[in-house]
Amino acid sequence: MPSPQPERADHYFAADPGTPSAPQQIELVLPEGRLLHLTTDRGTFSPDRVDPGTRALLADGPEVPTGGILADVGCGYGPIAIALALRGGPDATVWAVDVNERARALCRANADANGVGDRVRVVAPDEVPADLIIDQIWSNPPIRIGKAALHELLTTWLDRLAPGAGSAELVVQKHLGADSLARWLAAEGWPTERTASRGGYRILHVEARP
């Protein structure tokens, strides 16, 4: 009998991951003490636990503007989007964006289960309104899609930031190029600074282009 094929490490970048479903339940305690119950599944990013990068971003990211227009780029099954909705209050709108349809379905269900389904709009990238202006972006970006694709992704979203006021918070592993990414962002005109380091991850604060 042939050996089973290992699951691809990049399957969650696809619209249809093509991986057999195996839902499971995990929990996440936010730094402010709120307990989230999350359903995950194979074929999504970090299904067995909320990954350390996301935890670092949730712990070290800045305050969320109350009632703001927020975005979680690469939302997966939703831990960041849900946290943003809770922190932004009942008037916040969170655009949770992912190419992976399985992840989007989980994000919708998890937002509903944690009481913020009315504040979280889960969409594919091509469903985002062309004129959407965003106050704050949070993202654990898909570094492994490759530098060119990553730069294109970030350019698309950072150019949606509110002029003169919008900002983005990105978490990137140091050994996967956090420092070189910060230099590229600054060179492209987005003022960027490293605001925190935790467990090998950098938190990059990126401001809208002047």
mmCIF file of N, CA and C in Angstrom, residues 64-201:
data_model
loop_
_atom_site.group_PDB
_atom_site.id
_atom_site.type_symbol
_atom_site.label_atom_id
_atom_site.label_comp_id
_atom_site.label_asym_id
_atom_site.label_seq_id
_atom_site.Cartn_x
_atom_site.Cartn_y
_atom_site.Cartn_z
ATOM 1 N N VAL A 64 -7.436 49.593 19.856
ATOM 2 C CA VAL A 64 -8.270 49.572 18.663
ATOM 3 C C VAL A 64 -9.222 50.763 18.729
ATOM 4 N N PRO A 65 -9.338 51.530 17.645
ATOM 5 C CA PRO A 65 -10.241 52.685 17.683
ATOM 6 C C PRO A 65 -11.696 52.263 17.863
ATOM 7 N N THR A 66 -12.367 52.867 18.813
ATOM 8 C CA THR A 66 -13.761 52.547 19.071
ATOM 9 C C THR A 66 -14.617 52.954 17.873
ATOM 10 N N GLY A 67 -15.387 52.016 17.386
ATOM 11 C CA GLY A 67 -16.268 52.313 16.271
ATOM 12 C C GLY A 67 -15.572 52.476 14.946
ATOM 13 N N GLY A 68 -14.324 52.016 14.835
ATOM 14 C CA GLY A 68 -13.553 52.212 13.616
ATOM 15 C C GLY A 68 -13.879 51.213 12.519
ATOM 16 N N ILE A 69 -13.335 51.480 11.338
ATOM 17 C CA ILE A 69 -13.358 50.536 10.225
ATOM 18 C C ILE A 69 -12.040 49.781 10.271
ATOM 19 N N LEU A 70 -12.117 48.495 10.542
ATOM 20 C CA LEU A 70 -10.948 47.669 10.806
ATOM 21 C C LEU A 70 -10.872 46.541 9.781
ATOM 22 N N ALA A 71 -9.682 45.974 9.625
ATOM 23 C CA ALA A 71 -9.539 44.841 8.706
ATOM 24 C C ALA A 71 -8.544 43.841 9.267
ATOM 25 N N ASP A 72 -8.896 42.578 9.127
ATOM 26 C CA ASP A 72 -7.986 41.472 9.417
ATOM 27 C C ASP A 72 -7.699 40.805 8.076
ATOM 28 N N VAL A 73 -6.493 41.012 7.574
ATOM 29 C CA VAL A 73 -6.107 40.497 6.256
ATOM 30 C C VAL A 73 -5.457 39.130 6.433
ATOM 31 N N GLY A 74 -6.110 38.104 5.880
ATOM 32 C CA GLY A 74 -5.693 36.727 6.125
ATOM 33 C C GLY A 74 -6.293 36.243 7.427
ATOM 34 N N CYS A 75 -7.618 36.343 7.527
ATOM 35 C CA CYS A 75 -8.294 36.151 8.827
ATOM 36 C C CYS A 75 -8.289 34.711 9.314
ATOM 37 N N GLY A 76 -8.116 33.724 8.426
ATOM 38 C CA GLY A 76 -8.203 32.338 8.880
ATOM 39 C C GLY A 76 -9.549 32.080 9.533
ATOM 40 N N TYR A 77 -9.540 31.339 10.627
ATOM 41 C CA TYR A 77 -10.807 31.032 11.301
ATOM 42 C C TYR A 77 -11.235 32.120 12.280
ATOM 43 N N GLY A 78 -10.499 33.244 12.345
ATOM 44 C CA GLY A 78 -11.055 34.433 12.959
ATOM 45 C C GLY A 78 -10.563 34.948 14.287
ATOM 46 N N PRO A 79 -9.488 34.455 14.898
ATOM 47 C CA PRO A 79 -9.142 34.962 16.232
ATOM 48 C C PRO A 79 -8.853 36.459 16.267
ATOM 49 N N ILE A 80 -8.146 36.980 15.265
ATOM 50 C CA ILE A 80 -7.839 38.407 15.266
ATOM 51 C C ILE A 80 -9.102 39.212 14.977
ATOM 52 N N ALA A 81 -9.866 38.819 13.980
ATOM 53 C CA ALA A 81 -11.082 39.557 13.631
ATOM 54 C C ALA A 81 -12.035 39.649 14.818
ATOM 55 N N ILE A 82 -12.197 38.551 15.536
ATOM 56 C CA ILE A 82 -13.101 38.545 16.689
ATOM 57 C C ILE A 82 -12.568 39.461 17.789
ATOM 58 N N ALA A 83 -11.270 39.401 18.048
ATOM 59 C CA ALA A 83 -10.678 40.281 19.055
ATOM 60 C C ALA A 83 -10.853 41.750 18.671
ATOM 61 N N LEU A 84 -10.657 42.082 17.387
ATOM 62 C CA LEU A 84 -10.849 43.460 16.943
ATOM 63 C C LEU A 84 -12.290 43.906 17.152
ATOM 64 N N ALA A 85 -13.242 43.045 16.841
ATOM 65 C CA ALA A 85 -14.647 43.392 17.012
ATOM 66 C C ALA A 85 -14.982 43.639 18.482
ATOM 67 N N LEU A 86 -14.442 42.823 19.356
ATOM 68 C CA LEU A 86 -14.676 43.012 20.787
ATOM 69 C C LEU A 86 -14.035 44.304 21.279
ATOM 70 N N ARG A 87 -12.819 44.562 20.840
ATOM 71 C CA ARG A 87 -12.094 45.741 21.313
ATOM 72 C C ARG A 87 -12.634 47.025 20.707
ATOM 73 N N GLY A 88 -13.146 46.941 19.488
ATOM 74 C CA GLY A 88 -13.666 48.132 18.822
ATOM 75 C C GLY A 88 -15.056 48.528 19.255
ATOM 76 N N GLY A 89 -15.744 47.649 19.970
ATOM 77 C CA GLY A 89 -17.066 47.977 20.478
ATOM 78 C C GLY A 89 -18.174 47.736 19.482
ATOM 79 N N PRO A 90 -19.411 47.969 19.911
ATOM 80 C CA PRO A 90 -20.576 47.613 19.081
ATOM 81 C C PRO A 90 -20.689 48.386 17.784
ATOM 82 N N ASP A 91 -20.016 49.541 17.672
ATOM 83 C CA ASP A 91 -20.101 50.323 16.437
ATOM 84 C C ASP A 91 -18.942 50.049 15.477
ATOM 85 N N ALA A 92 -18.057 49.141 15.841
ATOM 86 C CA ALA A 92 -16.935 48.800 14.957
ATOM 87 C C ALA A 92 -17.417 47.935 13.796
ATOM 88 N N THR A 93 -16.723 48.043 12.686
ATOM 89 C CA THR A 93 -16.929 47.144 11.553
ATOM 90 C C THR A 93 -15.589 46.513 11.211
ATOM 91 N N VAL A 94 -15.555 45.195 11.213
ATOM 92 C CA VAL A 94 -14.328 44.462 10.928
ATOM 93 C C VAL A 94 -14.500 43.709 9.615
ATOM 94 N N TRP A 95 -13.647 44.015 8.656
ATOM 95 C CA TRP A 95 -13.615 43.263 7.404
ATOM 96 C C TRP A 95 -12.606 42.127 7.578
ATOM 97 N N ALA A 96 -13.101 40.912 7.590
ATOM 98 C CA ALA A 96 -12.266 39.720 7.748
ATOM 99 C C ALA A 96 -12.096 39.098 6.367
ATOM 100 N N VAL A 97 -10.864 39.094 5.875
ATOM 101 C CA VAL A 97 -10.621 38.764 4.470
ATOM 102 C C VAL A 97 -9.707 37.550 4.363
ATOM 103 N N ASP A 98 -10.097 36.594 3.531
ATOM 104 C CA ASP A 98 -9.255 35.422 3.301
ATOM 105 C C ASP A 98 -9.614 34.804 1.965
ATOM 106 N N VAL A 99 -8.617 34.244 1.279
ATOM 107 C CA VAL A 99 -8.889 33.545 0.015
ATOM 108 C C VAL A 99 -9.513 32.173 0.250
ATOM 109 N N ASN A 100 -9.310 31.609 1.422
ATOM 110 C CA ASN A 100 -9.692 30.231 1.724
ATOM 111 C C ASN A 100 -11.161 30.174 2.156
ATOM 112 N N GLU A 101 -12.001 29.542 1.333
ATOM 113 C CA GLU A 101 -13.429 29.531 1.628
ATOM 114 C C GLU A 101 -13.756 28.747 2.900
ATOM 115 N N ARG A 102 -12.993 27.730 3.208
ATOM 116 C CA ARG A 102 -13.234 26.988 4.449
ATOM 117 C C ARG A 102 -12.926 27.869 5.658
ATOM 118 N N ALA A 103 -11.830 28.622 5.576
ATOM 119 C CA ALA A 103 -11.496 29.537 6.657
ATOM 120 C C ALA A 103 -12.574 30.600 6.828
ATOM 121 N N ARG A 104 -13.095 31.122 5.718
ATOM 122 C CA ARG A 104 -14.137 32.144 5.817
ATOM 123 C C ARG A 104 -15.390 31.604 6.495
ATOM 124 N N ALA A 105 -15.782 30.391 6.154
ATOM 125 C CA ALA A 105 -16.962 29.799 6.785
ATOM 126 C C ALA A 105 -16.755 29.636 8.282
ATOM 127 N N LEU A 106 -15.567 29.217 8.676
ATOM 128 C CA LEU A 106 -15.264 29.080 10.100
ATOM 129 C C LEU A 106 -15.253 30.438 10.785
ATOM 130 N N CYS A 107 -14.684 31.442 10.134
ATOM 131 C CA CYS A 107 -14.638 32.773 10.728
ATOM 132 C C CYS A 107 -16.047 33.298 10.979
ATOM 133 N N ARG A 108 -16.940 33.116 10.020
ATOM 134 C CA ARG A 108 -18.329 33.549 10.220
ATOM 135 C C ARG A 108 -18.958 32.842 11.412
ATOM 136 N N ALA A 109 -18.788 31.528 11.459
ATOM 137 C CA ALA A 109 -19.378 30.756 12.552
ATOM 138 C C ALA A 109 -18.776 31.145 13.898
ATOM 139 N N ASN A 110 -17.475 31.365 13.930
ATOM 140 C CA ASN A 110 -16.818 31.722 15.183
ATOM 141 C C ASN A 110 -17.207 33.127 15.645
ATOM 142 N N ALA A 111 -17.361 34.049 14.700
ATOM 143 C CA ALA A 111 -17.819 35.397 15.071
ATOM 144 C C ALA A 111 -19.214 35.328 15.685
ATOM 145 N N ASP A 112 -20.094 34.546 15.078
ATOM 146 C CA ASP A 112 -21.436 34.376 15.641
ATOM 147 C C ASP A 112 -21.380 33.743 17.022
ATOM 148 N N ALA A 113 -20.569 32.698 17.169
ATOM 149 C CA ALA A 113 -20.499 31.965 18.430
ATOM 150 C C ALA A 113 -19.951 32.817 19.562
ATOM 151 N N ASN A 114 -19.132 33.808 19.211
ATOM 152 C CA ASN A 114 -18.532 34.668 20.243
ATOM 153 C C ASN A 114 -19.207 36.033 20.329
ATOM 154 N N GLY A 115 -20.391 36.154 19.738
ATOM 155 C CA GLY A 115 -21.239 37.312 19.953
ATOM 156 C C GLY A 115 -20.923 38.556 19.149
ATOM 157 N N VAL A 116 -20.128 38.426 18.084
ATOM 158 C CA VAL A 116 -19.776 39.613 17.303
ATOM 159 C C VAL A 116 -20.079 39.435 15.815
ATOM 160 N N GLY A 117 -20.967 38.512 15.492
ATOM 161 C CA GLY A 117 -21.273 38.258 14.096
ATOM 162 C C GLY A 117 -21.820 39.467 13.364
ATOM 163 N N ASP A 118 -22.478 40.380 14.101
ATOM 164 C CA ASP A 118 -23.038 41.572 13.470
ATOM 165 C C ASP A 118 -21.990 42.619 13.147
ATOM 166 N N ARG A 119 -20.768 42.457 13.679
ATOM 167 C CA ARG A 119 -19.708 43.445 13.454
ATOM 168 C C ARG A 119 -18.639 42.941 12.494
ATOM 169 N N VAL A 120 -18.642 41.666 12.170
ATOM 170 C CA VAL A 120 -17.586 41.067 11.352
ATOM 171 C C VAL A 120 -18.145 40.708 9.980
ATOM 172 N N ARG A 121 -17.579 41.309 8.945
ATOM 173 C CA ARG A 121 -17.969 41.026 7.568
ATOM 174 C C ARG A 121 -16.892 40.158 6.941
ATOM 175 N N VAL A 122 -17.214 38.917 6.706
ATOM 176 C CA VAL A 122 -16.237 37.951 6.204
ATOM 177 C C VAL A 122 -16.366 37.875 4.691
ATOM 178 N N VAL A 123 -15.272 38.165 3.993
ATOM 179 C CA VAL A 123 -15.336 38.256 2.537
ATOM 180 C C VAL A 123 -14.075 37.682 1.898
ATOM 181 N N ALA A 124 -14.215 37.312 0.627
ATOM 182 C CA ALA A 124 -13.059 36.998 -0.205
ATOM 183 C C ALA A 124 -12.436 38.314 -0.672
ATOM 184 N N PRO A 125 -11.167 38.303 -1.070
ATOM 185 C CA PRO A 125 -10.524 39.558 -1.482
ATOM 186 C C PRO A 125 -11.280 40.310 -2.569
ATOM 187 N N ASP A 126 -11.866 39.598 -3.546
ATOM 188 C CA ASP A 126 -12.554 40.292 -4.635
ATOM 189 C C ASP A 126 -13.939 40.799 -4.252
ATOM 190 N N GLU A 127 -14.350 40.566 -3.008
ATOM 191 C CA GLU A 127 -15.643 41.061 -2.530
ATOM 192 C C GLU A 127 -15.511 42.348 -1.710
ATOM 193 N N VAL A 128 -14.301 42.830 -1.527
ATOM 194 C CA VAL A 128 -14.088 44.054 -0.763
ATOM 195 C C VAL A 128 -14.467 45.255 -1.626
ATOM 196 N N PRO A 129 -15.280 46.182 -1.121
ATOM 197 C CA PRO A 129 -15.649 47.360 -1.915
ATOM 198 C C PRO A 129 -14.417 48.133 -2.368
ATOM 199 N N ALA A 130 -14.446 48.586 -3.617
ATOM 200 C CA ALA A 130 -13.288 49.271 -4.189
ATOM 201 C C ALA A 130 -12.971 50.565 -3.461
ATOM 202 N N ASP A 131 -13.981 51.191 -2.857
ATOM 203 C CA ASP A 131 -13.770 52.480 -2.201
ATOM 204 C C ASP A 131 -13.608 52.372 -0.689
ATOM 205 N N LEU A 132 -13.386 51.175 -0.175
ATOM 206 C CA LEU A 132 -13.259 50.994 1.270
ATOM 207 C C LEU A 132 -11.998 51.676 1.803
ATOM 208 N N ILE A 133 -12.173 52.525 2.810
ATOM 209 C CA ILE A 133 -11.069 53.171 3.510
ATOM 210 C C ILE A 133 -11.018 52.609 4.927
ATOM 211 N N ILE A 134 -9.825 52.256 5.387
ATOM 212 C CA ILE A 134 -9.675 51.512 6.635
ATOM 213 C C ILE A 134 -8.892 52.334 7.653
ATOM 214 N N ASP A 135 -9.379 52.323 8.879
ATOM 215 C CA ASP A 135 -8.680 53.022 9.967
ATOM 216 C C ASP A 135 -7.493 52.224 10.482
ATOM 217 N N GLN A 136 -7.672 50.917 10.600
ATOM 218 C CA GLN A 136 -6.601 50.101 11.174
ATOM 219 C C GLN A 136 -6.655 48.695 10.599
ATOM 220 N N ILE A 137 -5.503 48.223 10.137
ATOM 221 C CA ILE A 137 -5.352 46.854 9.636
ATOM 222 C C ILE A 137 -4.517 46.072 10.639
ATOM 223 N N TRP A 138 -4.948 44.863 10.925
ATOM 224 C CA TRP A 138 -4.145 43.923 11.701
ATOM 225 C C TRP A 138 -3.939 42.686 10.832
ATOM 226 N N SER A 139 -2.727 42.145 10.831
ATOM 227 C CA SER A 139 -2.499 40.979 9.969
ATOM 228 C C SER A 139 -1.311 40.158 10.447
ATOM 229 N N ASN A 140 -1.515 38.854 10.398
ATOM 230 C CA ASN A 140 -0.432 37.889 10.462
ATOM 231 C C ASN A 140 -0.267 37.420 9.022
ATOM 232 N N PRO A 141 0.481 38.167 8.204
ATOM 233 C CA PRO A 141 0.439 37.960 6.750
ATOM 234 C C PRO A 141 1.065 36.640 6.322
ATOM 235 N N PRO A 142 0.616 36.123 5.178
ATOM 236 C CA PRO A 142 1.115 34.826 4.684
ATOM 237 C C PRO A 142 2.495 34.966 4.047
ATOM 238 N N ILE A 143 3.512 35.031 4.863
ATOM 239 C CA ILE A 143 4.877 35.250 4.390
ATOM 240 C C ILE A 143 5.292 34.201 3.359
ATOM 241 N N ARG A 144 4.821 32.982 3.519
ATOM 242 C CA ARG A 144 5.291 31.883 2.679
ATOM 243 C C ARG A 144 4.708 31.903 1.259
ATOM 244 N N ILE A 145 3.858 32.867 0.931
ATOM 245 C CA ILE A 145 3.382 32.935 -0.453
ATOM 246 C C ILE A 145 4.467 33.465 -1.385
ATOM 247 N N GLY A 146 5.567 33.953 -0.829
ATOM 248 C CA GLY A 146 6.658 34.476 -1.643
ATOM 249 C C GLY A 146 6.699 35.991 -1.608
ATOM 250 N N LYS A 147 7.895 36.532 -1.803
ATOM 251 C CA LYS A 147 8.101 37.970 -1.620
ATOM 252 C C LYS A 147 7.264 38.805 -2.581
ATOM 253 N N ALA A 148 7.248 38.445 -3.865
ATOM 254 C CA ALA A 148 6.512 39.254 -4.834
ATOM 255 C C ALA A 148 5.023 39.291 -4.512
ATOM 256 N N ALA A 149 4.441 38.117 -4.218
ATOM 257 C CA ALA A 149 3.013 38.055 -3.903
ATOM 258 C C ALA A 149 2.714 38.775 -2.590
ATOM 259 N N LEU A 150 3.614 38.658 -1.624
ATOM 260 C CA LEU A 150 3.421 39.339 -0.346
ATOM 261 C C LEU A 150 3.450 40.849 -0.539
ATOM 262 N N HIS A 151 4.404 41.336 -1.302
ATOM 263 C CA HIS A 151 4.493 42.774 -1.544
ATOM 264 C C HIS A 151 3.244 43.291 -2.264
ATOM 265 N N GLU A 152 2.740 42.527 -3.209
ATOM 266 C CA GLU A 152 1.517 42.925 -3.907
ATOM 267 C C GLU A 152 0.331 42.975 -2.945
ATOM 268 N N LEU A 153 0.235 41.961 -2.088
ATOM 269 C CA LEU A 153 -0.849 41.912 -1.104
ATOM 270 C C LEU A 153 -0.793 43.118 -0.168
ATOM 271 N N LEU A 154 0.377 43.380 0.376
ATOM 272 C CA LEU A 154 0.501 44.480 1.325
ATOM 273 C C LEU A 154 0.253 45.827 0.655
ATOM 274 N N THR A 155 0.737 45.992 -0.559
ATOM 275 C CA THR A 155 0.504 47.247 -1.270
ATOM 276 C C THR A 155 -0.989 47.488 -1.451
ATOM 277 N N THR A 156 -1.712 46.453 -1.858
ATOM 278 C CA THR A 156 -3.156 46.578 -2.061
ATOM 279 C C THR A 156 -3.856 47.057 -0.803
ATOM 280 N N TRP A 157 -3.483 46.480 0.334
ATOM 281 C CA TRP A 157 -4.191 46.805 1.571
ATOM 282 C C TRP A 157 -3.685 48.074 2.230
ATOM 283 N N LEU A 158 -2.400 48.300 2.234
ATOM 284 C CA LEU A 158 -1.884 49.505 2.879
ATOM 285 C C LEU A 158 -2.329 50.764 2.145
ATOM 286 N N ASP A 159 -2.575 50.662 0.859
ATOM 287 C CA ASP A 159 -3.075 51.818 0.119
ATOM 288 C C ASP A 159 -4.542 52.104 0.411
ATOM 289 N N ARG A 160 -5.200 51.255 1.186
ATOM 290 C CA ARG A 160 -6.568 51.508 1.630
ATOM 291 C C ARG A 160 -6.613 52.249 2.971
ATOM 292 N N LEU A 161 -5.486 52.467 3.607
ATOM 293 C CA LEU A 161 -5.470 53.136 4.908
ATOM 294 C C LEU A 161 -5.935 54.582 4.780
ATOM 295 N N ALA A 162 -6.645 55.039 5.792
ATOM 296 C CA ALA A 162 -7.117 56.419 5.816
ATOM 297 C C ALA A 162 -5.923 57.368 5.752
ATOM 298 N N PRO A 163 -5.879 58.283 4.786
ATOM 299 C CA PRO A 163 -4.731 59.181 4.646
ATOM 300 C C PRO A 163 -4.484 59.998 5.909
ATOM 301 N N GLY A 164 -3.235 60.006 6.338
ATOM 302 C CA GLY A 164 -2.846 60.814 7.475
ATOM 303 C C GLY A 164 -3.217 60.266 8.835
ATOM 304 N N ALA A 165 -3.998 59.188 8.872
ATOM 305 C CA ALA A 165 -4.459 58.677 10.166
ATOM 306 C C ALA A 165 -4.438 57.162 10.271
ATOM 307 N N GLY A 166 -4.597 56.474 9.157
ATOM 308 C CA GLY A 166 -4.678 55.017 9.200
ATOM 309 C C GLY A 166 -3.345 54.371 9.506
ATOM 310 N N SER A 167 -3.408 53.159 10.051
ATOM 311 C CA SER A 167 -2.187 52.427 10.378
ATOM 312 C C SER A 167 -2.441 50.937 10.290
ATOM 313 N N ALA A 168 -1.351 50.189 10.242
ATOM 314 C CA ALA A 168 -1.430 48.724 10.189
ATOM 315 C C ALA A 168 -0.483 48.128 11.202
ATOM 316 N N GLU A 169 -0.879 46.987 11.728
ATOM 317 C CA GLU A 169 -0.060 46.226 12.674
ATOM 318 C C GLU A 169 0.186 44.851 12.059
ATOM 319 N N LEU A 170 1.443 44.552 11.783
ATOM 320 C CA LEU A 170 1.812 43.291 11.162
ATOM 321 C C LEU A 170 2.700 42.500 12.107
ATOM 322 N N VAL A 171 2.495 41.191 12.153
ATOM 323 C CA VAL A 171 3.379 40.334 12.937
ATOM 324 C C VAL A 171 4.113 39.410 11.970
ATOM 325 N N VAL A 172 5.440 39.368 12.105
ATOM 326 C CA VAL A 172 6.267 38.584 11.199
ATOM 327 C C VAL A 172 7.402 37.956 12.002
ATOM 328 N N GLN A 173 7.674 36.681 11.727
ATOM 329 C CA GLN A 173 8.794 36.028 12.391
ATOM 330 C C GLN A 173 10.112 36.671 11.980
ATOM 331 N N LYS A 174 10.995 36.817 12.928
ATOM 332 C CA LYS A 174 12.299 37.418 12.640
ATOM 333 C C LYS A 174 13.032 36.618 11.576
ATOM 334 N N HIS A 175 13.055 35.293 11.703
ATOM 335 C CA HIS A 175 13.840 34.492 10.768
ATOM 336 C C HIS A 175 13.169 34.331 9.406
ATOM 337 N N LEU A 176 11.933 34.822 9.265
ATOM 338 C CA LEU A 176 11.264 34.817 7.970
ATOM 339 C C LEU A 176 11.293 36.193 7.309
ATOM 340 N N GLY A 177 12.138 37.082 7.829
ATOM 341 C CA GLY A 177 12.370 38.330 7.118
ATOM 342 C C GLY A 177 11.650 39.547 7.646
ATOM 343 N N ALA A 178 11.351 39.575 8.942
ATOM 344 C CA ALA A 178 10.651 40.730 9.501
ATOM 345 C C ALA A 178 11.417 42.026 9.286
ATOM 346 N N ASP A 179 12.721 41.987 9.517
ATOM 347 C CA ASP A 179 13.502 43.217 9.414
ATOM 348 C C ASP A 179 13.630 43.688 7.967
ATOM 349 N N SER A 180 13.812 42.762 7.031
ATOM 350 C CA SER A 180 13.901 43.165 5.626
ATOM 351 C C SER A 180 12.551 43.674 5.121
ATOM 352 N N LEU A 181 11.459 43.093 5.626
ATOM 353 C CA LEU A 181 10.140 43.584 5.245
ATOM 354 C C LEU A 181 9.938 45.012 5.752
ATOM 355 N N ALA A 182 10.379 45.275 6.975
ATOM 356 C CA ALA A 182 10.256 46.627 7.515
ATOM 357 C C ALA A 182 11.029 47.627 6.654
ATOM 358 N N ARG A 183 12.203 47.229 6.206
ATOM 359 C CA ARG A 183 12.986 48.129 5.347
ATOM 360 C C ARG A 183 12.280 48.370 4.015
ATOM 361 N N TRP A 184 11.704 47.318 3.434
ATOM 362 C CA TRP A 184 10.990 47.476 2.165
ATOM 363 C C TRP A 184 9.793 48.402 2.330
ATOM 364 N N LEU A 185 9.027 48.221 3.404
ATOM 365 C CA LEU A 185 7.860 49.069 3.640
ATOM 366 C C LEU A 185 8.266 50.539 3.737
ATOM 367 N N ALA A 186 9.309 50.805 4.496
ATOM 368 C CA ALA A 186 9.776 52.186 4.652
ATOM 369 C C ALA A 186 10.249 52.758 3.324
ATOM 370 N N ALA A 187 10.957 51.941 2.549
ATOM 371 C CA ALA A 187 11.463 52.404 1.263
ATOM 372 C C ALA A 187 10.338 52.698 0.278
ATOM 373 N N GLU A 188 9.203 52.005 0.434
ATOM 374 C CA GLU A 188 8.059 52.219 -0.441
ATOM 375 C C GLU A 188 7.183 53.380 0.020
ATOM 376 N N GLY A 189 7.551 54.018 1.115
ATOM 377 C CA GLY A 189 6.841 55.222 1.538
ATOM 378 C C GLY A 189 5.906 55.069 2.709
ATOM 379 N N TRP A 190 5.829 53.884 3.306
ATOM 380 C CA TRP A 190 5.007 53.699 4.497
ATOM 381 C C TRP A 190 5.912 53.790 5.735
ATOM 382 N N PRO A 191 5.818 54.830 6.527
ATOM 383 C CA PRO A 191 6.642 54.910 7.741
ATOM 384 C C PRO A 191 6.415 53.671 8.614
ATOM 385 N N THR A 192 7.492 53.001 8.966
ATOM 386 C CA THR A 192 7.405 51.709 9.653
ATOM 387 C C THR A 192 8.371 51.669 10.822
ATOM 388 N N GLU A 193 7.886 51.140 11.942
ATOM 389 C CA GLU A 193 8.766 50.929 13.086
ATOM 390 C C GLU A 193 8.421 49.617 13.772
ATOM 391 N N ARG A 194 9.427 49.001 14.364
ATOM 392 C CA ARG A 194 9.199 47.802 15.160
ATOM 393 C C ARG A 194 8.815 48.238 16.561
ATOM 394 N N THR A 195 7.642 47.837 16.999
ATOM 395 C CA THR A 195 7.144 48.286 18.294
ATOM 396 C C THR A 195 7.271 47.232 19.389
ATOM 397 N N ALA A 196 7.472 45.971 19.003
ATOM 398 C CA ALA A 196 7.588 44.924 20.012
ATOM 399 C C ALA A 196 8.250 43.697 19.411
ATOM 400 N N SER A 197 8.853 42.899 20.270
ATOM 401 C CA SER A 197 9.406 41.593 19.898
ATOM 402 C C SER A 197 8.984 40.597 20.959
ATOM 403 N N ARG A 198 8.531 39.438 20.507
ATOM 404 C CA ARG A 198 8.079 38.416 21.459
ATOM 405 C C ARG A 198 8.268 37.046 20.834
ATOM 406 N N GLY A 199 9.063 36.208 21.482
ATOM 407 C CA GLY A 199 9.207 34.827 21.048
ATOM 408 C C GLY A 199 9.659 34.670 19.616
ATOM 409 N N GLY A 200 10.530 35.548 19.138
ATOM 410 C CA GLY A 200 11.007 35.448 17.773
ATOM 411 C C GLY A 200 10.147 36.154 16.753
ATOM 412 N N TYR A 201 9.107 36.847 17.196
ATOM 413 C CA TYR A 201 8.229 37.588 16.304
ATOM 414 C C TYR A 201 8.425 39.083 16.485
#
